[in-house]
């Protein structure tokens, strides 16, 4: 509930949850827990025009990593050995959401002495979801170009106005 007595689910603005720790956006500009995956975009270390679209599925821990041009990552060993892009994505997610929340979302059972997420993952190969994840990233980027305003955004019209639903 908000101070006005309106549930967050009934507002047109969602509360922003502060990250657990600050993270470097230049390396992993986009990370989210959505669509049953930990997914995001990781910058290439060697080419400024290339990014990698990486994901880990919840439950079966399927790994996927491809370039923005839909080419498979060369470091993803047989689809079951995590590349550096997936490791950077996992590190960014833990910094953003915390180890416990990410582990819960991915349905990972961590050992008591777990220092990182990878100690509980039992990885498999996942289908390529690069197009879906990259499309979400581009949609988020588009909002950076929207001028600051308090007017409603037409593409978000399906959110009820604060206090309109009782």
GROMACS .gro file of N, CA and C in nm:
model
  498
    1UNK      N    1   0.084  -0.118   0.000
    1UNK     CA    2   0.000   0.000   0.000
    1UNK      C    3   0.088   0.125   0.000
    2UNK      N    4   0.042   0.227  -0.066
    2UNK     CA    5   0.112   0.353  -0.067
    2UNK      C    6   0.058   0.441   0.045
    3UNK      N    7   0.117   0.558   0.058
    3UNK     CA    8   0.071   0.652   0.161
    3UNK      C    9  -0.072   0.699   0.134
    4UNK      N   10  -0.115   0.692   0.006
    4UNK     CA   11  -0.251   0.731  -0.027
    4UNK      C   12  -0.350   0.616  -0.011
    5UNK      N   13  -0.302   0.499   0.032
    5UNK     CA   14  -0.389   0.385   0.052
    5UNK      C   15  -0.419   0.307  -0.076
    6UNK      N   16  -0.342   0.328  -0.184
    6UNK     CA   17  -0.363   0.260  -0.310
    6UNK      C   18  -0.256   0.153  -0.326
    7UNK      N   19  -0.297   0.031  -0.357
    7UNK     CA   20  -0.201  -0.078  -0.377
    7UNK      C   21  -0.112  -0.046  -0.497
    8UNK      N   22   0.015  -0.087  -0.490
    8UNK     CA   23   0.108  -0.062  -0.600
    8UNK      C   24   0.057  -0.123  -0.730
    9UNK      N   25  -0.011  -0.237  -0.722
    9UNK     CA   26  -0.062  -0.302  -0.842
    9UNK      C   27  -0.170  -0.219  -0.911
   10UNK      N   28  -0.227  -0.123  -0.843
   10UNK     CA   29  -0.335  -0.042  -0.898
   10UNK      C   30  -0.286   0.096  -0.945
   11UNK      N   31  -0.159   0.120  -0.939
   11UNK     CA   32  -0.103   0.249  -0.978
   11UNK      C   33  -0.043   0.240  -1.118
   12UNK      N   34  -0.032   0.353  -1.184
   12UNK     CA   35   0.028   0.354  -1.317
   12UNK      C   36   0.180   0.360  -1.309
   13UNK      N   37   0.234   0.383  -1.193
   13UNK     CA   38   0.380   0.385  -1.175
   13UNK      C   39   0.417   0.276  -1.076
   14UNK      N   40   0.510   0.191  -1.115
   14UNK     CA   41   0.556   0.085  -1.027
   14UNK      C   42   0.668   0.137  -0.939
   15UNK      N   43   0.678   0.086  -0.817
   15UNK     CA   44   0.787   0.130  -0.732
   15UNK      C   45   0.920   0.080  -0.786
   16UNK      N   46   1.022   0.160  -0.776
   16UNK     CA   47   1.155   0.122  -0.822
   16UNK      C   48   1.230   0.065  -0.703
   17UNK      N   49   1.280  -0.055  -0.720
   17UNK     CA   50   1.355  -0.120  -0.613
   17UNK      C   51   1.502  -0.090  -0.634
   18UNK      N   52   1.564  -0.035  -0.534
   18UNK     CA   53   1.706  -0.001  -0.543
   18UNK      C   54   1.790  -0.127  -0.558
   19UNK      N   55   1.899  -0.121  -0.636
   19UNK     CA   56   1.985  -0.239  -0.649
   19UNK      C   57   2.049  -0.275  -0.515
   20UNK      N   58   2.081  -0.402  -0.501
   20UNK     CA   59   2.147  -0.450  -0.380
   20UNK      C   60   2.285  -0.386  -0.369
   21UNK      N   61   2.358  -0.384  -0.482
   21UNK     CA   62   2.489  -0.320  -0.491
   21UNK      C   63   2.494  -0.242  -0.622
   22UNK      N   64   2.573  -0.138  -0.628
   22UNK     CA   65   2.590  -0.069  -0.756
   22UNK      C   66   2.655  -0.163  -0.858
   23UNK      N   67   2.618  -0.148  -0.984
   23UNK     CA   68   2.679  -0.230  -1.088
   23UNK      C   69   2.720  -0.143  -1.205
   24UNK      N   70   2.813  -0.194  -1.286
   24UNK     CA   71   2.865  -0.120  -1.400
   24UNK      C   72   2.775  -0.145  -1.522
   25UNK      N   73   2.707  -0.041  -1.564
   25UNK     CA   74   2.615  -0.053  -1.677
   25UNK      C   75   2.687  -0.067  -1.810
   26UNK      N   76   2.813  -0.027  -1.818
   26UNK     CA   77   2.885  -0.037  -1.944
   26UNK      C   78   2.906  -0.183  -1.984
   27UNK      N   79   2.929  -0.270  -1.888
   27UNK     CA   80   2.952  -0.412  -1.919
   27UNK      C   81   2.821  -0.486  -1.943
   28UNK      N   82   2.722  -0.466  -1.855
   28UNK     CA   83   2.592  -0.532  -1.868
   28UNK      C   84   2.485  -0.423  -1.859
   29UNK      N   85   2.450  -0.362  -1.974
   29UNK     CA   86   2.355  -0.251  -1.969
   29UNK      C   87   2.210  -0.292  -1.941
   30UNK      N   88   2.178  -0.421  -1.957
   30UNK     CA   89   2.039  -0.466  -1.941
   30UNK      C   90   2.039  -0.603  -1.876
   31UNK      N   91   1.971  -0.614  -1.762
   31UNK     CA   92   1.955  -0.743  -1.694
   31UNK      C   93   1.816  -0.744  -1.633
   32UNK      N   94   1.747  -0.857  -1.647
   32UNK     CA   95   1.614  -0.870  -1.588
   32UNK      C   96   1.582  -1.015  -1.559
   33UNK      N   97   1.491  -1.033  -1.465
   33UNK     CA   98   1.434  -1.163  -1.435
   33UNK      C   99   1.294  -1.160  -1.496
   34UNK      N  100   1.277  -1.223  -1.612
   34UNK     CA  101   1.150  -1.217  -1.683
   34UNK      C  102   1.136  -1.336  -1.776
   35UNK      N  103   1.011  -1.366  -1.810
   35UNK     CA  104   0.983  -1.472  -1.908
   35UNK      C  105   1.040  -1.608  -1.865
   36UNK      N  106   1.057  -1.629  -1.735
   36UNK     CA  107   1.113  -1.755  -1.686
   36UNK      C  108   1.261  -1.767  -1.710
   37UNK      N  109   1.328  -1.653  -1.725
   37UNK     CA  110   1.472  -1.652  -1.752
   37UNK      C  111   1.540  -1.537  -1.678
   38UNK      N  112   1.666  -1.557  -1.646
   38UNK     CA  113   1.756  -1.447  -1.617
   38UNK      C  114   1.809  -1.411  -1.754
   39UNK      N  115   1.788  -1.289  -1.799
   39UNK     CA  116   1.825  -1.253  -1.935
   39UNK      C  117   1.880  -1.112  -1.939
   40UNK      N  118   1.962  -1.087  -2.041
   40UNK     CA  119   2.015  -0.954  -2.054
   40UNK      C  120   2.108  -0.938  -2.172
   41UNK      N  121   2.167  -0.821  -2.178
   41UNK     CA  122   2.258  -0.784  -2.285
   41UNK      C  123   2.393  -0.753  -2.223
   42UNK      N  124   2.498  -0.812  -2.279
   42UNK     CA  125   2.634  -0.796  -2.228
   42UNK      C  126   2.720  -0.738  -2.340
   43UNK      N  127   2.794  -0.633  -2.309
   43UNK     CA  128   2.881  -0.570  -2.408
   43UNK      C  129   2.996  -0.662  -2.445
   44UNK      N  130   3.036  -0.653  -2.571
   44UNK     CA  131   3.153  -0.728  -2.618
   44UNK      C  132   3.278  -0.659  -2.566
   45UNK      N  133   3.374  -0.734  -2.527
   45UNK     CA  134   3.500  -0.676  -2.481
   45UNK      C  135   3.589  -0.633  -2.595
   46UNK      N  136   3.561  -0.681  -2.717
   46UNK     CA  137   3.651  -0.655  -2.829
   46UNK      C  138   3.593  -0.569  -2.941
   47UNK      N  139   3.461  -0.557  -2.949
   47UNK     CA  140   3.399  -0.485  -3.060
   47UNK      C  141   3.286  -0.398  -3.004
   48UNK      N  142   3.299  -0.265  -3.019
   48UNK     CA  143   3.200  -0.174  -2.962
   48UNK      C  144   3.063  -0.184  -3.032
   49UNK      N  145   3.060  -0.241  -3.151
   49UNK     CA  146   2.933  -0.255  -3.222
   49UNK      C  147   2.865  -0.389  -3.198
   50UNK      N  148   2.924  -0.473  -3.111
   50UNK     CA  149   2.867  -0.604  -3.085
   50UNK      C  150   2.827  -0.617  -2.939
   51UNK      N  151   2.712  -0.675  -2.918
   51UNK     CA  152   2.670  -0.712  -2.783
   51UNK      C  153   2.628  -0.859  -2.787
   52UNK      N  154   2.626  -0.919  -2.672
   52UNK     CA  155   2.582  -1.057  -2.659
   52UNK      C  156   2.451  -1.059  -2.583
   53UNK      N  157   2.358  -1.138  -2.632
   53UNK     CA  158   2.228  -1.154  -2.570
   53UNK      C  159   2.231  -1.289  -2.500
   54UNK      N  160   2.229  -1.286  -2.367
   54UNK     CA  161   2.251  -1.406  -2.288
   54UNK      C  162   2.132  -1.434  -2.199
   55UNK      N  163   2.110  -1.564  -2.170
   55UNK     CA  164   2.001  -1.599  -2.079
   55UNK      C  165   2.028  -1.734  -2.012
   56UNK      N  166   1.966  -1.748  -1.895
   56UNK     CA  167   1.967  -1.874  -1.819
   56UNK      C  168   1.821  -1.901  -1.783
   57UNK      N  169   1.769  -2.016  -1.824
   57UNK     CA  170   1.629  -2.046  -1.797
   57UNK      C  171   1.610  -2.094  -1.655
   58UNK      N  172   1.493  -2.064  -1.603
   58UNK     CA  173   1.456  -2.105  -1.469
   58UNK      C  174   1.423  -2.255  -1.469
   59UNK      N  175   1.467  -2.324  -1.367
   59UNK     CA  176   1.435  -2.466  -1.353
   59UNK      C  177   1.538  -2.558  -1.413
   60UNK      N  178   1.552  -2.558  -1.547
   60UNK     CA  179   1.648  -2.650  -1.609
   60UNK      C  180   1.785  -2.586  -1.632
   61UNK      N  181   1.796  -2.456  -1.604
   61UNK     CA  182   1.921  -2.381  -1.613
   61UNK      C  183   1.984  -2.390  -1.752
   62UNK      N  184   1.899  -2.378  -1.853
   62UNK     CA  185   1.946  -2.379  -1.990
   62UNK      C  186   2.020  -2.251  -2.024
   63UNK      N  187   2.135  -2.266  -2.087
   63UNK     CA  188   2.220  -2.152  -2.121
   63UNK      C  189   2.204  -2.116  -2.268
   64UNK      N  190   2.201  -1.987  -2.296
   64UNK     CA  191   2.195  -1.937  -2.432
   64UNK      C  192   2.275  -1.808  -2.440
   65UNK      N  193   2.356  -1.795  -2.543
   65UNK     CA  194   2.434  -1.673  -2.564
   65UNK      C  195   2.460  -1.657  -2.713
   66UNK      N  196   2.415  -1.544  -2.767
   66UNK     CA  197   2.430  -1.514  -2.909
   66UNK      C  198   2.461  -1.367  -2.925
   67UNK      N  199   2.520  -1.331  -3.040
   67UNK     CA  200   2.543  -1.190  -3.067
   67UNK      C  201   2.413  -1.123  -3.106
   68UNK      N  202   2.415  -0.990  -3.111
   68UNK     CA  203   2.298  -0.916  -3.157
   68UNK      C  204   2.268  -0.947  -3.304
   69UNK      N  205   2.363  -1.005  -3.376
   69UNK     CA  206   2.340  -1.049  -3.515
   69UNK      C  207   2.301  -1.196  -3.521
   70UNK      N  208   2.265  -1.251  -3.406
   70UNK     CA  209   2.215  -1.388  -3.396
   70UNK      C  210   2.319  -1.496  -3.429
   71UNK      N  211   2.445  -1.466  -3.403
   71UNK     CA  212   2.550  -1.567  -3.420
   71UNK      C  213   2.580  -1.627  -3.282
   72UNK      N  214   2.602  -1.756  -3.275
   72UNK     CA  215   2.628  -1.819  -3.144
   72UNK      C  216   2.760  -1.770  -3.084
   73UNK      N  217   2.763  -1.762  -2.954
   73UNK     CA  218   2.884  -1.723  -2.882
   73UNK      C  219   2.985  -1.837  -2.891
   74UNK      N  220   3.107  -1.805  -2.925
   74UNK     CA  221   3.212  -1.906  -2.935
   74UNK      C  222   3.257  -1.960  -2.801
   75UNK      N  223   3.231  -1.887  -2.692
   75UNK     CA  224   3.275  -1.930  -2.560
   75UNK      C  225   3.176  -2.019  -2.487
   76UNK      N  226   3.058  -2.038  -2.544
   76UNK     CA  227   2.956  -2.121  -2.481
   76UNK      C  228   2.986  -2.265  -2.519
   77UNK      N  229   3.065  -2.331  -2.434
   77UNK     CA  230   3.115  -2.466  -2.462
   77UNK      C  231   3.006  -2.571  -2.468
   78UNK      N  232   2.967  -2.610  -2.588
   78UNK     CA  233   2.869  -2.715  -2.606
   78UNK      C  234   2.731  -2.680  -2.552
   79UNK      N  235   2.710  -2.554  -2.518
   79UNK     CA  236   2.582  -2.513  -2.465
   79UNK      C  237   2.564  -2.538  -2.316
   80UNK      N  238   2.659  -2.607  -2.253
   80UNK     CA  239   2.644  -2.636  -2.110
   80UNK      C  240   2.755  -2.577  -2.025
   81UNK      N  241   2.858  -2.524  -2.087
   81UNK     CA  242   2.967  -2.458  -2.014
   81UNK      C  243   2.951  -2.308  -2.032
   82UNK      N  244   2.937  -2.237  -1.922
   82UNK     CA  245   2.908  -2.093  -1.928
   82UNK      C  246   3.024  -2.013  -1.985
   83UNK      N  247   2.991  -1.923  -2.076
   83UNK     CA  248   3.090  -1.830  -2.131
   83UNK      C  249   3.104  -1.711  -2.037
   84UNK      N  250   3.197  -1.625  -2.067
   84UNK     CA  251   3.220  -1.506  -1.984
   84UNK      C  252   3.101  -1.409  -1.987
   85UNK      N  253   3.025  -1.409  -2.097
   85UNK     CA  254   2.908  -1.321  -2.105
   85UNK      C  255   2.800  -1.366  -2.006
   86UNK      N  256   2.778  -1.496  -1.997
   86UNK     CA  257   2.680  -1.549  -1.902
   86UNK      C  258   2.725  -1.524  -1.758
   87UNK      N  259   2.853  -1.538  -1.734
   87UNK     CA  260   2.905  -1.512  -1.599
   87UNK      C  261   2.889  -1.364  -1.563
   88UNK      N  262   2.915  -1.274  -1.658
   88UNK     CA  263   2.896  -1.131  -1.633
   88UNK      C  264   2.748  -1.100  -1.609
   89UNK      N  265   2.660  -1.165  -1.685
   89UNK     CA  266   2.516  -1.146  -1.666
   89UNK      C  267   2.474  -1.191  -1.527
   90UNK      N  268   2.519  -1.307  -1.485
   90UNK     CA  269   2.484  -1.358  -1.351
   90UNK      C  270   2.538  -1.266  -1.242
   91UNK      N  271   2.661  -1.218  -1.258
   91UNK     CA  272   2.718  -1.126  -1.159
   91UNK      C  273   2.636  -0.997  -1.151
   92UNK      N  274   2.595  -0.944  -1.266
   92UNK     CA  275   2.515  -0.821  -1.268
   92UNK      C  276   2.379  -0.845  -1.203
   93UNK      N  277   2.319  -0.960  -1.227
   93UNK     CA  278   2.189  -0.992  -1.167
   93UNK      C  279   2.201  -1.002  -1.015
   94UNK      N  280   2.306  -1.064  -0.967
   94UNK     CA  281   2.326  -1.076  -0.823
   94UNK      C  282   2.349  -0.938  -0.762
   95UNK      N  283   2.423  -0.851  -0.832
   95UNK     CA  284   2.443  -0.714  -0.783
   95UNK      C  285   2.311  -0.637  -0.782
   96UNK      N  286   2.227  -0.660  -0.883
   96UNK     CA  287   2.100  -0.587  -0.895
   96UNK      C  288   1.995  -0.639  -0.798
   97UNK      N  289   1.976  -0.771  -0.793
   97UNK     CA  290   1.865  -0.830  -0.719
   97UNK      C  291   1.904  -0.904  -0.592
   98UNK      N  292   2.030  -0.939  -0.577
   98UNK     CA  293   2.075  -1.018  -0.462
   98UNK      C  294   2.078  -1.166  -0.496
   99UNK      N  295   2.171  -1.238  -0.435
   99UNK     CA  296   2.190  -1.380  -0.464
   99UNK      C  297   2.065  -1.462  -0.433
  100UNK      N  298   2.002  -1.437  -0.319
  100UNK     CA  299   1.885  -1.517  -0.281
  100UNK      C  300   1.770  -1.502  -0.380
  101UNK      N  301   1.743  -1.380  -0.422
  101UNK     CA  302   1.632  -1.357  -0.515
  101UNK      C  303   1.658  -1.422  -0.651
  102UNK      N  304   1.781  -1.408  -0.702
  102UNK     CA  305   1.814  -1.468  -0.831
  102UNK      C  306   1.807  -1.620  -0.821
  103UNK      N  307   1.861  -1.677  -0.714
  103UNK     CA  308   1.857  -1.823  -0.695
  103UNK      C  309   1.713  -1.873  -0.686
  104UNK      N  310   1.628  -1.801  -0.614
  104UNK     CA  311   1.487  -1.839  -0.605
  104UNK      C  312   1.420  -1.836  -0.742
  105UNK      N  313   1.446  -1.731  -0.817
  105UNK     CA  314   1.384  -1.716  -0.949
  105UNK      C  315   1.427  -1.829  -1.043
  106UNK      N  316   1.555  -1.862  -1.040
  106UNK     CA  317   1.606  -1.967  -1.128
  106UNK      C  318   1.582  -2.107  -1.072
  107UNK      N  319   1.525  -2.115  -0.952
  107UNK     CA  320   1.501  -2.242  -0.882
  107UNK      C  321   1.632  -2.320  -0.866
  108UNK      N  322   1.728  -2.251  -0.804
  108UNK     CA  323   1.859  -2.308  -0.776
  108UNK      C  324   1.866  -2.340  -0.627
  109UNK      N  325   1.911  -2.459  -0.594
  109UNK     CA  326   1.938  -2.494  -0.455
  109UNK      C  327   2.086  -2.471  -0.432
  110UNK      N  328   2.116  -2.370  -0.352
  110UNK     CA  329   2.255  -2.336  -0.325
  110UNK      C  330   2.306  -2.412  -0.204
  111UNK      N  331   2.429  -2.463  -0.210
  111UNK     CA  332   2.488  -2.525  -0.091
  111UNK      C  333   2.507  -2.419   0.018
  112UNK      N  334   2.516  -2.462   0.142
  112UNK     CA  335   2.529  -2.369   0.254
  112UNK      C  336   2.650  -2.277   0.240
  113UNK      N  337   2.757  -2.327   0.183
  113UNK     CA  338   2.880  -2.247   0.169
  113UNK      C  339   2.890  -2.180   0.032
  114UNK      N  340   2.775  -2.160  -0.034
  114UNK     CA  341   2.774  -2.104  -0.170
  114UNK      C  342   2.829  -1.962  -0.169
  115UNK      N  343   2.927  -1.940  -0.252
  115UNK     CA  344   2.981  -1.807  -0.268
  115UNK      C  345   2.925  -1.738  -0.391
  116UNK      N  346   2.871  -1.819  -0.483
  116UNK     CA  347   2.815  -1.762  -0.605
  116UNK      C  348   2.701  -1.849  -0.657
  117UNK      N  349   2.635  -1.798  -0.758
  117UNK     CA  350   2.521  -1.865  -0.818
  117UNK      C  351   2.560  -1.994  -0.888
  118UNK      N  352   2.677  -1.997  -0.948
  118UNK     CA  353   2.719  -2.110  -1.031
  118UNK      C  354   2.734  -2.239  -0.952
  119UNK      N  355   2.754  -2.231  -0.822
  119UNK     CA  356   2.772  -2.353  -0.743
  119UNK      C  357   2.644  -2.436  -0.736
  120UNK      N  358   2.528  -2.377  -0.766
  120UNK     CA  359   2.403  -2.451  -0.761
  120UNK      C  360   2.341  -2.480  -0.897
  121UNK      N  361   2.397  -2.425  -1.004
  121UNK     CA  362   2.340  -2.446  -1.138
  121UNK      C  363   2.383  -2.580  -1.195
  122UNK      N  364   2.289  -2.649  -1.257
  122UNK     CA  365   2.315  -2.773  -1.330
  122UNK      C  366   2.271  -2.744  -1.473
  123UNK      N  367   2.364  -2.699  -1.554
  123UNK     CA  368   2.330  -2.637  -1.682
  123UNK      C  369   2.300  -2.736  -1.794
  124UNK      N  370   2.216  -2.689  -1.885
  124UNK     CA  371   2.181  -2.760  -2.008
  124UNK      C  372   2.185  -2.658  -2.122
  125UNK      N  373   2.152  -2.702  -2.239
  125UNK     CA  374   2.143  -2.613  -2.355
  125UNK      C  375   2.001  -2.561  -2.366
  126UNK      N  376   1.987  -2.433  -2.391
  126UNK     CA  377   1.854  -2.371  -2.404
  126UNK      C  378   1.833  -2.327  -2.548
  127UNK      N  379   1.707  -2.316  -2.589
  127UNK     CA  380   1.678  -2.260  -2.721
  127UNK      C  381   1.723  -2.114  -2.728
  128UNK      N  382   1.754  -2.070  -2.847
  128UNK     CA  383   1.797  -1.933  -2.869
  128UNK      C  384   1.679  -1.838  -2.851
  129UNK      N  385   1.689  -1.747  -2.755
  129UNK     CA  386   1.584  -1.647  -2.730
  129UNK      C  387   1.639  -1.506  -2.751
  130UNK      N  388   1.748  -1.495  -2.827
  130UNK     CA  389   1.814  -1.367  -2.845
  130UNK      C  390   1.721  -1.259  -2.901
  131UNK      N  391   1.639  -1.295  -2.998
  131UNK     CA  392   1.551  -1.194  -3.060
  131UNK      C  393   1.454  -1.136  -2.958
  132UNK      N  394   1.394  -1.221  -2.874
  132UNK     CA  395   1.300  -1.174  -2.773
  132UNK      C  396   1.369  -1.083  -2.671
  133UNK      N  397   1.485  -1.126  -2.623
  133UNK     CA  398   1.556  -1.051  -2.520
  133UNK      C  399   1.605  -0.918  -2.577
  134UNK      N  400   1.663  -0.921  -2.696
  134UNK     CA  401   1.716  -0.799  -2.757
  134UNK      C  402   1.603  -0.701  -2.788
  135UNK      N  403   1.489  -0.751  -2.829
  135UNK     CA  404   1.374  -0.666  -2.855
  135UNK      C  405   1.330  -0.594  -2.726
  136UNK      N  406   1.330  -0.666  -2.614
  136UNK     CA  407   1.298  -0.604  -2.485
  136UNK      C  408   1.398  -0.495  -2.447
  137UNK      N  409   1.525  -0.521  -2.473
  137UNK     CA  410   1.630  -0.424  -2.446
  137UNK      C  411   1.608  -0.298  -2.529
  138UNK      N  412   1.579  -0.313  -2.658
  138UNK     CA  413   1.556  -0.198  -2.745
  138UNK      C  414   1.432  -0.120  -2.701
  139UNK      N  415   1.329  -0.191  -2.655
  139UNK     CA  416   1.208  -0.125  -2.606
  139UNK      C  417   1.242  -0.040  -2.484
  140UNK      N  418   1.324  -0.092  -2.393
  140UNK     CA  419   1.366  -0.015  -2.276
  140UNK      C  420   1.449   0.107  -2.317
  141UNK      N  421   1.537   0.089  -2.416
  141UNK     CA  422   1.619   0.201  -2.462
  141UNK      C  423   1.533   0.313  -2.520
  142UNK      N  424   1.425   0.278  -2.585
  142UNK     CA  425   1.338   0.379  -2.647
  142UNK      C  426   1.282   0.475  -2.542
  143UNK      N  427   1.259   0.427  -2.420
  143UNK     CA  428   1.205   0.513  -2.316
  143UNK      C  429   1.306   0.619  -2.270
  144UNK      N  430   1.434   0.599  -2.297
  144UNK     CA  431   1.535   0.700  -2.263
  144UNK      C  432   1.521   0.824  -2.351
  145UNK      N  433   1.460   0.807  -2.468
  145UNK     CA  434   1.444   0.919  -2.561
  145UNK      C  435   1.312   0.992  -2.543
  146UNK      N  436   1.225   0.942  -2.457
  146UNK     CA  437   1.096   1.008  -2.433
  146UNK      C  438   1.120   1.128  -2.342
  147UNK      N  439   1.075   1.247  -2.383
  147UNK     CA  440   1.094   1.365  -2.299
  147UNK      C  441   1.022   1.347  -2.164
  148UNK      N  442   1.080   1.404  -2.062
  148UNK     CA  443   1.019   1.397  -1.928
  148UNK      C  444   0.885   1.468  -1.930
  149UNK      N  445   0.783   1.399  -1.882
  149UNK     CA  446   0.648   1.456  -1.879
  149UNK      C  447   0.564   1.382  -1.776
  150UNK      N  448   0.460   1.444  -1.733
  150UNK     CA  449   0.365   1.377  -1.645
  150UNK      C  450   0.243   1.331  -1.723
  151UNK      N  451   0.241   1.361  -1.855
  151UNK     CA  452   0.130   1.316  -1.940
  151UNK      C  453   0.138   1.165  -1.958
  152UNK      N  454   0.023   1.100  -1.976
  152UNK     CA  455   0.025   0.955  -1.997
  152UNK      C  456   0.093   0.919  -2.130
  153UNK      N  457   0.158   0.804  -2.133
  153UNK     CA  458   0.217   0.753  -2.256
  153UNK      C  459   0.115   0.659  -2.321
  154UNK      N  460   0.083   0.681  -2.448
  154UNK     CA  461  -0.022   0.600  -2.514
  154UNK      C  462   0.004   0.449  -2.506
  155UNK      N  463   0.130   0.405  -2.519
  155UNK     CA  464   0.157   0.262  -2.517
  155UNK      C  465   0.141   0.200  -2.378
  156UNK      N  466   0.124   0.283  -2.276
  156UNK     CA  467   0.101   0.233  -2.141
  156UNK      C  468  -0.042   0.261  -2.095
  157UNK      N  469  -0.132   0.283  -2.187
  157UNK     CA  470  -0.270   0.320  -2.153
  157UNK      C  471  -0.344   0.212  -2.076
  158UNK      N  472  -0.299   0.089  -2.081
  158UNK     CA  473  -0.369  -0.018  -2.012
  158UNK      C  474  -0.345  -0.018  -1.862
  159UNK      N  475  -0.252   0.065  -1.812
  159UNK     CA  476  -0.237   0.080  -1.668
  159UNK      C  477  -0.347   0.173  -1.618
  160UNK      N  478  -0.418   0.136  -1.514
  160UNK     CA  479  -0.521   0.229  -1.462
  160UNK      C  480  -0.456   0.349  -1.395
  161UNK      N  481  -0.522   0.462  -1.401
  161UNK     CA  482  -0.472   0.582  -1.332
  161UNK      C  483  -0.482   0.560  -1.183
  162UNK      N  484  -0.394   0.625  -1.108
  162UNK     CA  485  -0.394   0.611  -0.962
  162UNK      C  486  -0.530   0.651  -0.906
  163UNK      N  487  -0.588   0.564  -0.828
  163UNK     CA  488  -0.715   0.591  -0.765
  163UNK      C  489  -0.836   0.567  -0.852
  164UNK      N  490  -0.818   0.532  -0.980
  164UNK     CA  491  -0.932   0.512  -1.070
  164UNK      C  492  -1.003   0.380  -1.045
  165UNK      N  493  -0.932   0.279  -0.998
  165UNK     CA  494  -0.991   0.149  -0.973
  165UNK      C  495  -1.008   0.130  -0.823
  166UNK      N  496  -1.123   0.097  -0.779
  166UNK     CA  497  -1.148   0.080  -0.635
  166UNK      C  498  -1.192  -0.061  -0.606
   0.00000   0.00000   0.00000
